[in-house]
Tab-separated table of C-alpha atoms in Angstrom:
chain	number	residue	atom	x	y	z
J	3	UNK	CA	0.000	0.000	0.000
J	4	UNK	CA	3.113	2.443	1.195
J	5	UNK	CA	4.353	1.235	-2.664
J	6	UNK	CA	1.173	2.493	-4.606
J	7	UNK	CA	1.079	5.845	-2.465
J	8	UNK	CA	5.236	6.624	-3.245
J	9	UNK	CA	3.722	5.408	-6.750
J	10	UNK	CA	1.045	7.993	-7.207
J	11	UNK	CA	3.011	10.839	-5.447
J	12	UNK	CA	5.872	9.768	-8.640
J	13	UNK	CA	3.269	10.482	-10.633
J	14	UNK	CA	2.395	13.474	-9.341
J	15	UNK	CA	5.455	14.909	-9.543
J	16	UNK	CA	5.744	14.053	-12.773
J	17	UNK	CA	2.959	15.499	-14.357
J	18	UNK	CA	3.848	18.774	-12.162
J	19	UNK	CA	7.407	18.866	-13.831
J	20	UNK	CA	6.387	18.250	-17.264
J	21	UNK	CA	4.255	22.141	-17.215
J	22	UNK	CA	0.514	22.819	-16.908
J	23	UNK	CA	-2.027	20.489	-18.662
J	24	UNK	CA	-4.731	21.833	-21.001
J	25	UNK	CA	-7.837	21.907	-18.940
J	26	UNK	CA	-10.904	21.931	-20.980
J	27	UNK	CA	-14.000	24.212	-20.158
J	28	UNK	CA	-15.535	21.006	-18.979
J	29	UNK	CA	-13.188	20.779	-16.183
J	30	UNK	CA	-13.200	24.563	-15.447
J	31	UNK	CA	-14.045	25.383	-11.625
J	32	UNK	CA	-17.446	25.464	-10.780
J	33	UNK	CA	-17.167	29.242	-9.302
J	34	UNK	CA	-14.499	32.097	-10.523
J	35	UNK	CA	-13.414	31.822	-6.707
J	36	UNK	CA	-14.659	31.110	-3.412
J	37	UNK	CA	-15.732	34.146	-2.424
J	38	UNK	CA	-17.780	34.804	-5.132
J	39	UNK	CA	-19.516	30.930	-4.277
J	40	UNK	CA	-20.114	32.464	-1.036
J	41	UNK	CA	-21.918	35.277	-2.582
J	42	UNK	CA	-23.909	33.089	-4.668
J	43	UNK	CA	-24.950	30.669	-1.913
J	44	UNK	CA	-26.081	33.618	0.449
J	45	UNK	CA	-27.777	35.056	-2.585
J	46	UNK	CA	-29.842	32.045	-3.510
J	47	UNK	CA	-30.752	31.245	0.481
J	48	UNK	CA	-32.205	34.588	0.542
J	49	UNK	CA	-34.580	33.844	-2.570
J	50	UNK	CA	-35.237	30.659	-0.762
J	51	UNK	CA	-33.712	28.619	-3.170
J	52	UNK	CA	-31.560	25.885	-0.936
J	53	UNK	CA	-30.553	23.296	-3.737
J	54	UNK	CA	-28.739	26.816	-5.479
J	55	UNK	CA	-27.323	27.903	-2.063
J	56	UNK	CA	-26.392	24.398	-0.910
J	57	UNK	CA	-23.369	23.533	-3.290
J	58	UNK	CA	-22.075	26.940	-3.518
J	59	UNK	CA	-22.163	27.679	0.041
J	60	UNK	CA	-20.408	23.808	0.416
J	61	UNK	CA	-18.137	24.780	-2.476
J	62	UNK	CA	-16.776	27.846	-0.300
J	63	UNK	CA	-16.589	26.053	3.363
J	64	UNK	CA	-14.196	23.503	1.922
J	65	UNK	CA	-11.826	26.437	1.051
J	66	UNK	CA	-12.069	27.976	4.610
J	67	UNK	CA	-14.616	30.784	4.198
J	68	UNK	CA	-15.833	31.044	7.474
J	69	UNK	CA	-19.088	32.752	6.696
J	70	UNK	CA	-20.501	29.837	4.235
J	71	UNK	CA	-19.173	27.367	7.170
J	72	UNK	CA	-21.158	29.428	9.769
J	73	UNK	CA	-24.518	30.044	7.152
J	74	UNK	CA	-24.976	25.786	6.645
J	75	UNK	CA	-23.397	25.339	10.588
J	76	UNK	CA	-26.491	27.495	11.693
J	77	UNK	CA	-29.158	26.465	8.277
J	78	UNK	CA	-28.844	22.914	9.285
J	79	UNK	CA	-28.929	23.324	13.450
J	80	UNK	CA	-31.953	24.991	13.007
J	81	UNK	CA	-34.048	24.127	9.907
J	82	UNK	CA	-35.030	27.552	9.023
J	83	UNK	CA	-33.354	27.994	5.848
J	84	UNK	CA	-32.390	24.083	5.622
J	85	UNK	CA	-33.713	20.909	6.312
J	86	UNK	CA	-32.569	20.536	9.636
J	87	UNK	CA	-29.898	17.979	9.761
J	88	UNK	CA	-27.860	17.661	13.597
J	89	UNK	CA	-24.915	15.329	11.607
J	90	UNK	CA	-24.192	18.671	9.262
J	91	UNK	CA	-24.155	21.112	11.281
J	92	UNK	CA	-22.088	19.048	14.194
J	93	UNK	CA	-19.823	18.703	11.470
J	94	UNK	CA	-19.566	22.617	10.545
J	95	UNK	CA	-19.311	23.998	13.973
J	96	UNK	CA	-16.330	21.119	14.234
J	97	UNK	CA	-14.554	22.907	11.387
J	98	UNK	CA	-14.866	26.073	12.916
J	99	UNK	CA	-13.552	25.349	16.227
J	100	UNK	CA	-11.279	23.209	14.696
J	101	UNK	CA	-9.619	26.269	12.512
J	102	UNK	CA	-10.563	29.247	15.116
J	103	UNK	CA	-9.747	27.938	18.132
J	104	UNK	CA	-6.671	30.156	19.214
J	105	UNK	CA	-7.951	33.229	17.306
J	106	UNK	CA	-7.851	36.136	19.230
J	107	UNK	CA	-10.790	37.011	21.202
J	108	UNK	CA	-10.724	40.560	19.751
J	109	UNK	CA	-10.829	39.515	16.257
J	110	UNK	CA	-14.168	40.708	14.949
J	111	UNK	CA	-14.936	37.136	13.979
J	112	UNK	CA	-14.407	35.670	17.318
J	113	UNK	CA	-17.815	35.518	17.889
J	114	UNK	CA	-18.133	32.666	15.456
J	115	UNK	CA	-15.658	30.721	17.120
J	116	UNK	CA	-17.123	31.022	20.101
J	117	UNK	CA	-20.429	30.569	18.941
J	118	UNK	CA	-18.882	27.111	17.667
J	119	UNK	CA	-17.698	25.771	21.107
J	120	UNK	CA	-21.250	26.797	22.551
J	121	UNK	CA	-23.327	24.385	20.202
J	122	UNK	CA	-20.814	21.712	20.165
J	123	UNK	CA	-21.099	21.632	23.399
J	124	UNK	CA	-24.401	21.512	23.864
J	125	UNK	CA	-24.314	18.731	21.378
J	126	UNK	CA	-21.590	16.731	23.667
J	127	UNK	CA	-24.388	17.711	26.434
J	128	UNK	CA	-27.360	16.331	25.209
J	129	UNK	CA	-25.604	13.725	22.495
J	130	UNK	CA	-26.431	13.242	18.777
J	131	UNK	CA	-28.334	9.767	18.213
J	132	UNK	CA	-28.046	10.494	14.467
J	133	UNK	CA	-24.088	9.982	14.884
J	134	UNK	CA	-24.258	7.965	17.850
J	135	UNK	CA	-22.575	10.415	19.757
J	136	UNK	CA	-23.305	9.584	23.534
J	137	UNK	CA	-23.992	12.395	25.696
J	138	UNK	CA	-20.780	13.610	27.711
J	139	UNK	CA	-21.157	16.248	29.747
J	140	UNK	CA	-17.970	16.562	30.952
J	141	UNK	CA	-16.396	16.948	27.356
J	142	UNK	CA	-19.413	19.784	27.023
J	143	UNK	CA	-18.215	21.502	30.014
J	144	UNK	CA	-14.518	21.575	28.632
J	145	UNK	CA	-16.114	23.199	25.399
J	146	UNK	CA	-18.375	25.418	27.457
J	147	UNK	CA	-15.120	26.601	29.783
J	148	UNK	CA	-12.757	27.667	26.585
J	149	UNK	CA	-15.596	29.833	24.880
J	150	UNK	CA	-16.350	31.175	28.264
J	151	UNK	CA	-12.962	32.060	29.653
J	152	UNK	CA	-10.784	32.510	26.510
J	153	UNK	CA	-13.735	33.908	23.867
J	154	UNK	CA	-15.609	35.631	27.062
J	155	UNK	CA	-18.776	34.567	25.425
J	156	UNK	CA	-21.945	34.969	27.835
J	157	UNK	CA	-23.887	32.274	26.463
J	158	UNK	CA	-21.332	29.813	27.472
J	159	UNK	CA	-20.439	31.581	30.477
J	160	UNK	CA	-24.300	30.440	31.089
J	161	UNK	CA	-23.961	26.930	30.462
J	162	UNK	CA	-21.141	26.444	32.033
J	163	UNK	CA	-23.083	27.903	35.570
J	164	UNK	CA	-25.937	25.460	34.889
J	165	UNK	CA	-23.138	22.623	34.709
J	166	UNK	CA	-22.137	23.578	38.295
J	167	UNK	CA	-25.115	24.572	39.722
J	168	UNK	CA	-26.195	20.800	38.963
J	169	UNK	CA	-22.777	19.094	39.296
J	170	UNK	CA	-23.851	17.962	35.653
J	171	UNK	CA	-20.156	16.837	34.394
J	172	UNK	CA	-18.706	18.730	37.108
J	173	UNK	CA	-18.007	18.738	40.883
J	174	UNK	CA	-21.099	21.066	41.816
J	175	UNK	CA	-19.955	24.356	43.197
J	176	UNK	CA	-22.426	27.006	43.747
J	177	UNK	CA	-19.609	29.591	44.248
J	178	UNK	CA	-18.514	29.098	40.608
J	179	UNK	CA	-21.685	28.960	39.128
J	180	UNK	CA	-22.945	32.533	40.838
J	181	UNK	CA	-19.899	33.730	39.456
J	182	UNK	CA	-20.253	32.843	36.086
J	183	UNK	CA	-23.488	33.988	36.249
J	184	UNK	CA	-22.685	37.685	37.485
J	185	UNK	CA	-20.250	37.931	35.059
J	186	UNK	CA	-22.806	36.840	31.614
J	187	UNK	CA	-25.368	39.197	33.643
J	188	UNK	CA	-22.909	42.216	33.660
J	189	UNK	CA	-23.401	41.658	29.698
J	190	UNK	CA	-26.976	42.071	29.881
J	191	UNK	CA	-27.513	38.310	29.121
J	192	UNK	CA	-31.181	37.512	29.816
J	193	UNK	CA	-31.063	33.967	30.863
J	194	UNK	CA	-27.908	34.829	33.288
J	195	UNK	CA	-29.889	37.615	34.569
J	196	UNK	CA	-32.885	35.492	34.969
J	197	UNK	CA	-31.290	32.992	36.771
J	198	UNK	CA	-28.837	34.755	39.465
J	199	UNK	CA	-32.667	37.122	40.177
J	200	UNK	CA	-33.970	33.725	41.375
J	201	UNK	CA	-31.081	32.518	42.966
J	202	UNK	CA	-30.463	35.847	45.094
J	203	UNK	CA	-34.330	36.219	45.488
J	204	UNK	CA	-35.322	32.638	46.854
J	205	UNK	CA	-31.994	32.765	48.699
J	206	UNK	CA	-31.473	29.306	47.891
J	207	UNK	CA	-27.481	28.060	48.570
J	208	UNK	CA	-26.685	31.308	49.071
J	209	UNK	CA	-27.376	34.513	51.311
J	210	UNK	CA	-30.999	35.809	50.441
J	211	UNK	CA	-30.828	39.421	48.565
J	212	UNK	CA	-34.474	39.836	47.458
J	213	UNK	CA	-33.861	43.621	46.429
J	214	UNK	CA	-31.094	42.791	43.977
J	215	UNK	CA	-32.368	39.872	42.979
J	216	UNK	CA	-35.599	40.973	41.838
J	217	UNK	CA	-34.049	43.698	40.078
J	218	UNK	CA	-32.250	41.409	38.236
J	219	UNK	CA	-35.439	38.981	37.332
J	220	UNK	CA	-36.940	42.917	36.020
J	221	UNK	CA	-34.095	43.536	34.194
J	222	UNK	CA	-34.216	40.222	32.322
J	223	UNK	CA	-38.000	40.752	31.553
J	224	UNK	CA	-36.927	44.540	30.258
J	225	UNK	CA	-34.588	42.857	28.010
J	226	UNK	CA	-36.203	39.969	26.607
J	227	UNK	CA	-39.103	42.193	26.135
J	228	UNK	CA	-37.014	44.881	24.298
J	229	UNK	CA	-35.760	42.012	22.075
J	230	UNK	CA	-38.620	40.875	20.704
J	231	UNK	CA	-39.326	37.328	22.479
J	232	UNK	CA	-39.381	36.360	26.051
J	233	UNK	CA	-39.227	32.859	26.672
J	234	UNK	CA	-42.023	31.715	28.751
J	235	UNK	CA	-39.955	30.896	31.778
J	236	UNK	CA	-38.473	33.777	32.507
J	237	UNK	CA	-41.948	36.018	31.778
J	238	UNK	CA	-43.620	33.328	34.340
J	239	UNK	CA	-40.276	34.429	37.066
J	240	UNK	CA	-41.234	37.960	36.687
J	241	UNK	CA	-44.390	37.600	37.489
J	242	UNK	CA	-44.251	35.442	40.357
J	243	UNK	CA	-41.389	37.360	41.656
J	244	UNK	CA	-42.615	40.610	41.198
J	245	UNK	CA	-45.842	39.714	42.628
J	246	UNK	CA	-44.992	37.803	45.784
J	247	UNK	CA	-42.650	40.915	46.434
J	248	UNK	CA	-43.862	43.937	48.642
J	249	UNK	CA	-44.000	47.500	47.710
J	250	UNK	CA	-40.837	48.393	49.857
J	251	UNK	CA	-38.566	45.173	48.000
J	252	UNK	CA	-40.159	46.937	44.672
J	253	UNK	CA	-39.389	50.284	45.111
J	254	UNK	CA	-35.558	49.017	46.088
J	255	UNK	CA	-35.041	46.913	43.248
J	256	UNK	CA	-36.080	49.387	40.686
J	257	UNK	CA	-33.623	51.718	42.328
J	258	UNK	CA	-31.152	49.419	41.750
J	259	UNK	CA	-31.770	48.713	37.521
J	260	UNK	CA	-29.244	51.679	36.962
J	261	UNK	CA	-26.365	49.934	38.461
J	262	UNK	CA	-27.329	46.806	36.993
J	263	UNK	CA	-27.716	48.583	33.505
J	264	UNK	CA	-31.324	48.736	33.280
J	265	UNK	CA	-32.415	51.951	31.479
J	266	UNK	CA	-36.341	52.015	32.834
J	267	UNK	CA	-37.732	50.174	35.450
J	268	UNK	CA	-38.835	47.035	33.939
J	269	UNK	CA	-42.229	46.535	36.508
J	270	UNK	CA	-43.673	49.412	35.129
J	271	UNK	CA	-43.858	48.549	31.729
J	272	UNK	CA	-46.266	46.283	30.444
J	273	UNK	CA	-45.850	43.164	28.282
J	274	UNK	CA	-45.164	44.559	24.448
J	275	UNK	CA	-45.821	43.266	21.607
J	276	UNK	CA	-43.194	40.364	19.557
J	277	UNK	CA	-41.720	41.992	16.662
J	278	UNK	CA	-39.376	39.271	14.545
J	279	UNK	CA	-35.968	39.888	15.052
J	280	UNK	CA	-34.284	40.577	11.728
J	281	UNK	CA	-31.070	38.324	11.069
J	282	UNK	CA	-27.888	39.818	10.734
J	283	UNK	CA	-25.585	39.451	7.760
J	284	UNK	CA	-22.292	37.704	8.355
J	285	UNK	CA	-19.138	39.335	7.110
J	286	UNK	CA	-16.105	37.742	6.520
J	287	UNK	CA	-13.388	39.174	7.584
J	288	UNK	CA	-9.319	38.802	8.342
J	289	UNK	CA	-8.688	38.371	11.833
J	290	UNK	CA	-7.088	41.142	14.009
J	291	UNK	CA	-3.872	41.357	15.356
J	292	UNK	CA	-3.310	38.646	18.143
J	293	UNK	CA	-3.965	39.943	21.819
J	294	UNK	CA	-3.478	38.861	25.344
J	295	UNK	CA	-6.590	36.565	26.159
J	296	UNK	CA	-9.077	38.142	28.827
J	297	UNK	CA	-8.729	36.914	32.077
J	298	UNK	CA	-11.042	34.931	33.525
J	299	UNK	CA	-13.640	37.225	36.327
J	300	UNK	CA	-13.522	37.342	39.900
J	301	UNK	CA	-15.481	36.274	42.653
J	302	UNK	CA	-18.878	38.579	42.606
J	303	UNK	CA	-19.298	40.529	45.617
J	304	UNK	CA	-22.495	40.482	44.915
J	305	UNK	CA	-23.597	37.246	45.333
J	306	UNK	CA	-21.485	35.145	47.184
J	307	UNK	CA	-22.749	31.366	48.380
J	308	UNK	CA	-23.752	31.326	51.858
J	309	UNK	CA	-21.275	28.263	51.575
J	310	UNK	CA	-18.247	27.441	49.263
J	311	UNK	CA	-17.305	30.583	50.064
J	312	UNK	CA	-15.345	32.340	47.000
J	313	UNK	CA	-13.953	30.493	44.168
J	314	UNK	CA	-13.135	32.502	41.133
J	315	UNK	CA	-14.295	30.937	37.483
J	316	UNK	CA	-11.591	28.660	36.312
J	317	UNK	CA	-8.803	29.575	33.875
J	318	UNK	CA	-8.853	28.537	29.945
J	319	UNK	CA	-8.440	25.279	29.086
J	320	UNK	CA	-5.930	25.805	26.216
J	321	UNK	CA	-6.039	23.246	23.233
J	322	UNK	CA	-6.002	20.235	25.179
J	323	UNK	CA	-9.278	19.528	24.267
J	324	UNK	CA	-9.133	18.158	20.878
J	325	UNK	CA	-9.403	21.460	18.548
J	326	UNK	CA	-5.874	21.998	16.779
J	327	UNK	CA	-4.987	25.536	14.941
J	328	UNK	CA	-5.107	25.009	11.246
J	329	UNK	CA	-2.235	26.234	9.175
J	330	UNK	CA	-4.860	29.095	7.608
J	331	UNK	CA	-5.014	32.742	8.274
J	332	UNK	CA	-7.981	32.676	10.638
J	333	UNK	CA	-11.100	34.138	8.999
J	334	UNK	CA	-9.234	33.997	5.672
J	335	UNK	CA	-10.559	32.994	2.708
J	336	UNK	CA	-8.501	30.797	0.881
J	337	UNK	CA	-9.036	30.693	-3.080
């Protein structure tokens, strides 16, 4: 077998020393380049047409565009613009991490990469039956903790909490998971928000703040609102919250939506209506200069466990966890 490889590699070389081979139009490329594939695939999703989009957008993600790897990563997770397929998209968000994993995380395409380690880990979480892919919550966790310390992406910041909050993968520690969660609420994420309200205002594990942590349920309900879908637990929270809370715990925690970056007092406005979201475009762009990585938060003051005292969110996890640096510029797009 070694033979017929050295063989064919002869042969190779060969041809490649004898000078370049007629190609006939026949055999031309497909697309003048892969950025203008890319351009063609996002065209024809947008006139709905997925069998146009679906080879040209393919054509461009096996040359490293990052944007037609992210459109069919996020088509096929979700089934709005393709048939939803869990075996695709796994494999997409793969070759993103795989190829963005060390990008800095202040390259304007960072997002993506992080955005990768979030639903491959929630894929590791749950587990894909399609690929038989058993679910491994301790792998998700490792995915979770690089998007969350290195990327400083709120979402996973999130799912890493839950992890800890339920020893799901994990050795449960409340102290890390109220951190995490102060530090994805500080960047107005709704779910973080959410959650950390109820903790502080049930005072459940840790030392009861009902104040804060109804401010914190109102600020979630001001922003999910103000984005254009609340998801029904955290509009059922409010409520309950808000309404098993007297008019002196009120008055506090609306005082308090300033510091927490609220800009009205969330109780006082009443449910609006759902208007869709619109989509934004992604660009593809060439990374920015490389940067120290942010370091991982400390312990909130704010909302410290009444036991495990302290505990600050752990560090990155490097690139021990099976997602190499590819040899590419990242974000580039190779021709």
């Amino acid at each position: 077998m070694l033979m017929c490889n050295r063989l064919a590699l002869g042969a190779l070389a060969a041809l490649v020393t004898m000078g370049p081979v007629a190609v006939s139009a026949d055999d031309a490329p497909p697309y003048a380049s892969a950025t203008e594939a890319y351009r063609q695939g996002v065209s024809a999703l947008k006139s709905d047409m997925p069998a146009t989009a679906v080879p040209a957008l393919e054509y461009a993600a096996k040359r490293g565009v990052l944007g037609a790897q992210v459109k069919l990563a996020r088509g096929y997770a979700s089934g709005r613009d393709l048939p939803k397929d869990a075996v695709k998209a796994f494999s997409y968000f793969q070759q993103i991490a795989d190829q963005q994993a060390d990008i800095s995380p202040r390259s304007p395409i960072a997002k993506y990469a992080a955005e990768a380690f979030v639903a491959l880990g929630q894929y590791y979480l749950e587990g894909v039956p399609e690929m038989s892919l058993s679910s491994n919550p301790a792998y998700a966790g490792q995915l979770f903790r690089h998007a969350a310390s290195y990327f400083g992406n709120a979402e996973a910041q999130y799912r890493l909490a839950r992890l800890y909050m339920n020893g799901d993968g994990v050795e449960k520690n409340v102290g890390l998971a109220v951190n995490w969660l102060a530090t994805a609420a500080k960047k107005q994420h709704p779910a973080s928000q959410a959650t950390l309200g109820e903790i502080l205002w049930r005072g459940e594990e840790v030392r009861q703040r009902r104040a804060r942590g109804l401010a914190l349920i109102m600020l979630a309900h001001e922003n999910t609102v103000a984005g254009g879908k609340e998801p029904e637990w955290i509009g059922a929270l409010y409520q309950e919250a808000f309404g098993k809370s007297d008019n002196a715990t009120r008055k506090d925690a609306e005082a308090l939506l300033p510091e927490l970056g609220g800009v009205r007092a969330a109780a006082a406005v009443p449910p609006l209506p759902s208007p869709k979201a619109k989509a934004t475009e992604i660009k593809v762009m060439p990374a920015a200069g490389a940067s120290e990585p942010p370091v991982a938060p400390a312990a909130s003051a704010d909302a410290v466990p009444v036991s495990k005292q302290g505990g600050a969110p752990a560090a990155p996890i490097g690139l021990s966890i099976g997602f190499g640096a590819s040899g590419t510029e990242p974000g580039g797009i190779n021709p």
